[in-house]
PDB file of C-alpha atoms in Angstrom:
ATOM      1  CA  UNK A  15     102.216  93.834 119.541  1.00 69.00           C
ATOM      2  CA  UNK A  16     100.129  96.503 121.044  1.00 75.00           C
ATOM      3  CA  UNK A  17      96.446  96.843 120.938  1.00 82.00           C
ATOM      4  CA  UNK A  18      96.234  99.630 118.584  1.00 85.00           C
ATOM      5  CA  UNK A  19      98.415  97.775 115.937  1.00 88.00           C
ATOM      6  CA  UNK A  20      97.342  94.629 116.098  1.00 91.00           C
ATOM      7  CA  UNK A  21      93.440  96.322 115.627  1.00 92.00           C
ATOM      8  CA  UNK A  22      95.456  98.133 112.518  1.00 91.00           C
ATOM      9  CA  UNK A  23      96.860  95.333 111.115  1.00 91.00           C
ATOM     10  CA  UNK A  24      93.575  93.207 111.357  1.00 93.00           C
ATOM     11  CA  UNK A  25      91.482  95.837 109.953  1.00 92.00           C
ATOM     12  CA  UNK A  26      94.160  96.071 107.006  1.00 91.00           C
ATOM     13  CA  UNK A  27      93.885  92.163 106.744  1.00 92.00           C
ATOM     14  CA  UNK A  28      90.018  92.318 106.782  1.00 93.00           C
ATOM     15  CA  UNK A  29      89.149  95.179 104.441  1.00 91.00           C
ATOM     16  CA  UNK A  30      91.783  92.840 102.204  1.00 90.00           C
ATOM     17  CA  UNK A  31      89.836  89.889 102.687  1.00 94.00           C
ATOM     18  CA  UNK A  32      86.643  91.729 101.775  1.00 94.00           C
ATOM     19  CA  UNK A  33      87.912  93.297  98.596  1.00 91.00           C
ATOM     20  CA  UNK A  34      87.038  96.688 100.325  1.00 89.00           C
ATOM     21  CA  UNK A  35      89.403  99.105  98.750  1.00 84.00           C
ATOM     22  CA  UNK A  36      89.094 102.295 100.393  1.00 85.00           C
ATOM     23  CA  UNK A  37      91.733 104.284 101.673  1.00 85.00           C
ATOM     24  CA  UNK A  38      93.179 103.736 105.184  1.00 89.00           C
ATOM     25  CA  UNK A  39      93.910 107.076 107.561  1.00 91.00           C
ATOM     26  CA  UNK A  40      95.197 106.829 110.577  1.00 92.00           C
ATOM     27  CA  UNK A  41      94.846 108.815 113.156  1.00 92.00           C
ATOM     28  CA  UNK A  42      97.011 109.271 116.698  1.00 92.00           C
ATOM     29  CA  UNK A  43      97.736 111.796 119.462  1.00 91.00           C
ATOM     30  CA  UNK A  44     100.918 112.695 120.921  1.00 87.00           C
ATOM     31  CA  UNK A  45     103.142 110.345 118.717  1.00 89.00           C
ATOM     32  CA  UNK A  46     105.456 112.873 116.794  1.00 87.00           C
ATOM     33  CA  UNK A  47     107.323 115.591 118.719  1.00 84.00           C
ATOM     34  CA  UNK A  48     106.578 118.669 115.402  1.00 84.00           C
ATOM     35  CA  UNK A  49     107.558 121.734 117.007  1.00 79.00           C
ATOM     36  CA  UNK A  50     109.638 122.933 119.888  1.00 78.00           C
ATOM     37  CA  UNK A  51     108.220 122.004 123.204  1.00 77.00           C
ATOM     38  CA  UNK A  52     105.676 119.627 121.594  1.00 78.00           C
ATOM     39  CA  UNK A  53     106.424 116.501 123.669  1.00 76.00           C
ATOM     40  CA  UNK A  54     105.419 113.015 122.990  1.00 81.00           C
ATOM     41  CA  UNK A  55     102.852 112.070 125.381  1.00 83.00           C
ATOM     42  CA  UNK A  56     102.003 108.744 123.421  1.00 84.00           C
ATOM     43  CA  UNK A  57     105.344 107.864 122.252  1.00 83.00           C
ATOM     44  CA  UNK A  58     103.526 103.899 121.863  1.00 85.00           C
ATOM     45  CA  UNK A  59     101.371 105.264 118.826  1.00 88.00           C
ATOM     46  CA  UNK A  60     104.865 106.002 116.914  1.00 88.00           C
ATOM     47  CA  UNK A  61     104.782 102.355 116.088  1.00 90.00           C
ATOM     48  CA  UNK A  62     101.798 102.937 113.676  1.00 92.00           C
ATOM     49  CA  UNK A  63     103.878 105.667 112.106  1.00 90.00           C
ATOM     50  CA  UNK A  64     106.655 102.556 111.193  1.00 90.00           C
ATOM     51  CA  UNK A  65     103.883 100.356 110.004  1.00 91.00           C
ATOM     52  CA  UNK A  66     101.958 103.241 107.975  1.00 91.00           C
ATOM     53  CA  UNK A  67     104.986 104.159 106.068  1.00 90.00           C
ATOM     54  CA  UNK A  68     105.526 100.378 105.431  1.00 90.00           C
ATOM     55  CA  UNK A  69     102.133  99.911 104.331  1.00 90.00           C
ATOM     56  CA  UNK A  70     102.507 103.127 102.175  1.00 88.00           C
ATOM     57  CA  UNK A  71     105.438 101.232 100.390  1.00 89.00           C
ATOM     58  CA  UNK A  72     103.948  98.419  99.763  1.00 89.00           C
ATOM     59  CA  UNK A  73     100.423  99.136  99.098  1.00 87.00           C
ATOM     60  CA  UNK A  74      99.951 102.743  97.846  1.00 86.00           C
ATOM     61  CA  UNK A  75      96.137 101.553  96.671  1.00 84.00           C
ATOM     62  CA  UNK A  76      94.953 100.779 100.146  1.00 84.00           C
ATOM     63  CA  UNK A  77      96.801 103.551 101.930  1.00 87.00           C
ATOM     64  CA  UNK A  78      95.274 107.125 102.575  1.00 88.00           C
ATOM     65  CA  UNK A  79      97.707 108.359 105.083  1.00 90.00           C
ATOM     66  CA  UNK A  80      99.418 109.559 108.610  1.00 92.00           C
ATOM     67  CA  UNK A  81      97.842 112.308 110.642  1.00 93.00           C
ATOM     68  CA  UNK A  82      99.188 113.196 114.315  1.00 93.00           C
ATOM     69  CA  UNK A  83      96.506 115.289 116.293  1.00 91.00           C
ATOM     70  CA  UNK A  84      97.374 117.503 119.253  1.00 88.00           C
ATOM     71  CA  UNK A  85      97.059 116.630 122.692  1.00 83.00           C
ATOM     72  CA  UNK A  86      93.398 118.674 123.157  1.00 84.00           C
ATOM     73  CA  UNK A  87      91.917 118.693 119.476  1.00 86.00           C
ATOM     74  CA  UNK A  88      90.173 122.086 118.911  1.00 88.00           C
ATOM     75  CA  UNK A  89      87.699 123.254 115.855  1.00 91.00           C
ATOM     76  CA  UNK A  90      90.369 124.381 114.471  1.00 90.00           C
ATOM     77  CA  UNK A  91      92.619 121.198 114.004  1.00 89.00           C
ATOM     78  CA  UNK A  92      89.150 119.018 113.574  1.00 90.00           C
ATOM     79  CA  UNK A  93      88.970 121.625 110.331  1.00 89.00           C
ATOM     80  CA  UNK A  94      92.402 121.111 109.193  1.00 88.00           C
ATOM     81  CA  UNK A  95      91.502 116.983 110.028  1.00 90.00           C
ATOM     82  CA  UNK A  96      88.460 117.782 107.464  1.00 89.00           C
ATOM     83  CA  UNK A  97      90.212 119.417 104.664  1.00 86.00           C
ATOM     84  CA  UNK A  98      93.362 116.363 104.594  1.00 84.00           C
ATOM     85  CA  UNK A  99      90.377 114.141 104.468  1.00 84.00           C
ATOM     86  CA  UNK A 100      89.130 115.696 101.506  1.00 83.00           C
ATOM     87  CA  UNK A 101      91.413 116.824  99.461  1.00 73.00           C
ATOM     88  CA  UNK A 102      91.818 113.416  97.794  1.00 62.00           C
ATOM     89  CA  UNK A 103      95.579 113.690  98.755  1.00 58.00           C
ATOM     90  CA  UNK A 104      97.325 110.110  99.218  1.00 53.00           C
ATOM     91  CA  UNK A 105     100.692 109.893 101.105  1.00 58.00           C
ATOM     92  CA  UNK A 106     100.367 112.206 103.772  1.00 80.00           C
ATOM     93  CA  UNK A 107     102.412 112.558 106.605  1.00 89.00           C
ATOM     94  CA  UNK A 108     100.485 115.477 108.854  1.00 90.00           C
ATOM     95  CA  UNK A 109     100.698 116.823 112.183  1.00 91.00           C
ATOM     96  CA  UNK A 110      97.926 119.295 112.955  1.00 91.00           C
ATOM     97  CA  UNK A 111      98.923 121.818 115.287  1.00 88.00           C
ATOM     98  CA  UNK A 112      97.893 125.490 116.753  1.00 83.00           C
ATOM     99  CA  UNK A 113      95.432 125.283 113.735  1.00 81.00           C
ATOM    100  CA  UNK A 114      97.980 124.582 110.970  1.00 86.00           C
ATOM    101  CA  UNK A 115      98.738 121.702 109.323  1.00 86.00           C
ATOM    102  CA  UNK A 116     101.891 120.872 108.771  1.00 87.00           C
ATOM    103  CA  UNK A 117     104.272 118.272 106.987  1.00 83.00           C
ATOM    104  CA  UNK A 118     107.287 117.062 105.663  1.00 73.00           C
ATOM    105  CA  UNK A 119     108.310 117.689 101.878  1.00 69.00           C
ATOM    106  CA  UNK A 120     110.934 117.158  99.806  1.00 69.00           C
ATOM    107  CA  UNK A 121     111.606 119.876  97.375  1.00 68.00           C
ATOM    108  CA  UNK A 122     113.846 119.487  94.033  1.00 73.00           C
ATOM    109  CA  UNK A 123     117.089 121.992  94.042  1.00 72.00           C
ATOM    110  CA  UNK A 124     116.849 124.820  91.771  1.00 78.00           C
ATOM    111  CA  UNK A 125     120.102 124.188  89.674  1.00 78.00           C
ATOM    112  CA  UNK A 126     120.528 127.576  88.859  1.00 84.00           C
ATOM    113  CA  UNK A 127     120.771 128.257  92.539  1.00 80.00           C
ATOM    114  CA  UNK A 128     124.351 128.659  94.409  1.00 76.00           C
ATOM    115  CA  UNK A 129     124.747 126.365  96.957  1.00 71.00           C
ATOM    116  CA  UNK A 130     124.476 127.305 100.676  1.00 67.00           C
ATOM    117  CA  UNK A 131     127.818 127.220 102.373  1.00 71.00           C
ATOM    118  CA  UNK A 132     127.003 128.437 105.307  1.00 73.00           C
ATOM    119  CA  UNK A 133     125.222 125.342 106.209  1.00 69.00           C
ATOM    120  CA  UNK A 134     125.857 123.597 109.650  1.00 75.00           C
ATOM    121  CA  UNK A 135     124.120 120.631 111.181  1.00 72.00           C
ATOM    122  CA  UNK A 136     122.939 119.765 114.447  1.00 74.00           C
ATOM    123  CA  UNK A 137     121.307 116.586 115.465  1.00 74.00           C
ATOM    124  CA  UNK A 138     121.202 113.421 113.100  1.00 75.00           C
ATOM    125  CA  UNK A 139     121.882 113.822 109.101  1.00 71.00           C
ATOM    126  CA  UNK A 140     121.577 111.829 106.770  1.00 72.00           C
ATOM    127  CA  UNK A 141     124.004 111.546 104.170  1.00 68.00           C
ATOM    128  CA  UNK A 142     123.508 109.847 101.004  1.00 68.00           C
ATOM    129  CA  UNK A 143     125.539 109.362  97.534  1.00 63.00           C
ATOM    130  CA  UNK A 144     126.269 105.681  97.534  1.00 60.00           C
ATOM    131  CA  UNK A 145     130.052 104.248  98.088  1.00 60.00           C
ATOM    132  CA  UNK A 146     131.597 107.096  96.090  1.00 61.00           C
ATOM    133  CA  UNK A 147     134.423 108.999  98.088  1.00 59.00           C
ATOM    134  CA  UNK A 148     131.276 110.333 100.254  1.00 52.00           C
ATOM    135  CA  UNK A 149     129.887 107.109 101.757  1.00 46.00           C
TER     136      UNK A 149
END
């Protein structure tokens, strides 16, 4: 397990063992490629992504959430760091880049809305619907 992990996982164990319940954020650099031309230049800090979403599963008390800073942090992604920090905002999954912050969402459909047809994928998708025809 690497370093910054297993000092994750025993912090986790020992604010547990304490009966500390404040809300773990966790911070790393260069683990999630955001926008074109990003790069990953610590693709080893992914791995706390994995266990931060896990984590965020099972205990939604003790979890705060994921934020990936860019590769030279400036005042204005330690101001975007600030404001994720205290918003009171559980769950996130950030990236703070060229002084935005910016995240994954899932919005709900409007029904009322025609469907796009002219939709076509590139890279992985992810289909879901169960074993119906579809699966």
């Amino acid at each position: 397990m690497p370093a910054g992990l297993a000092a994750t996982v025993g912090l986790i164990q020992a604010l547990e063992d304490r009966g500390i319940d404040a809300p773990l954020w966790c911070l790393t650099q260069g683990a999630v490629d955001v926008v074109p031309g990003d790069g990953l230049d610590h693709p080893g800090q992914a791995l706390l992504w994995g266990f931060g979403r896990t984590l965020a599963l099972e205990r939604p008390d003790r979890w705060g959430g994921l934020v990936d800073l860019p590769a030279t942090p400036d005042d204005a992604s330690t101001a975007g760091l600030m404001r994720l920090l205290g918003d009171g905002g559980t769950g996130e999954q950030a990236a703070l880049r060229d002084g935005a912050v910016l995240g994954g969402r899932l919005v709900r459909a409007d029904p009322d809305q025609a469907p796009r047809r002219n939709w076509r994928p590139s890279g992985s998708v992810l289909v879901t619907g169960g074993l119906t025809g579809l699966g």
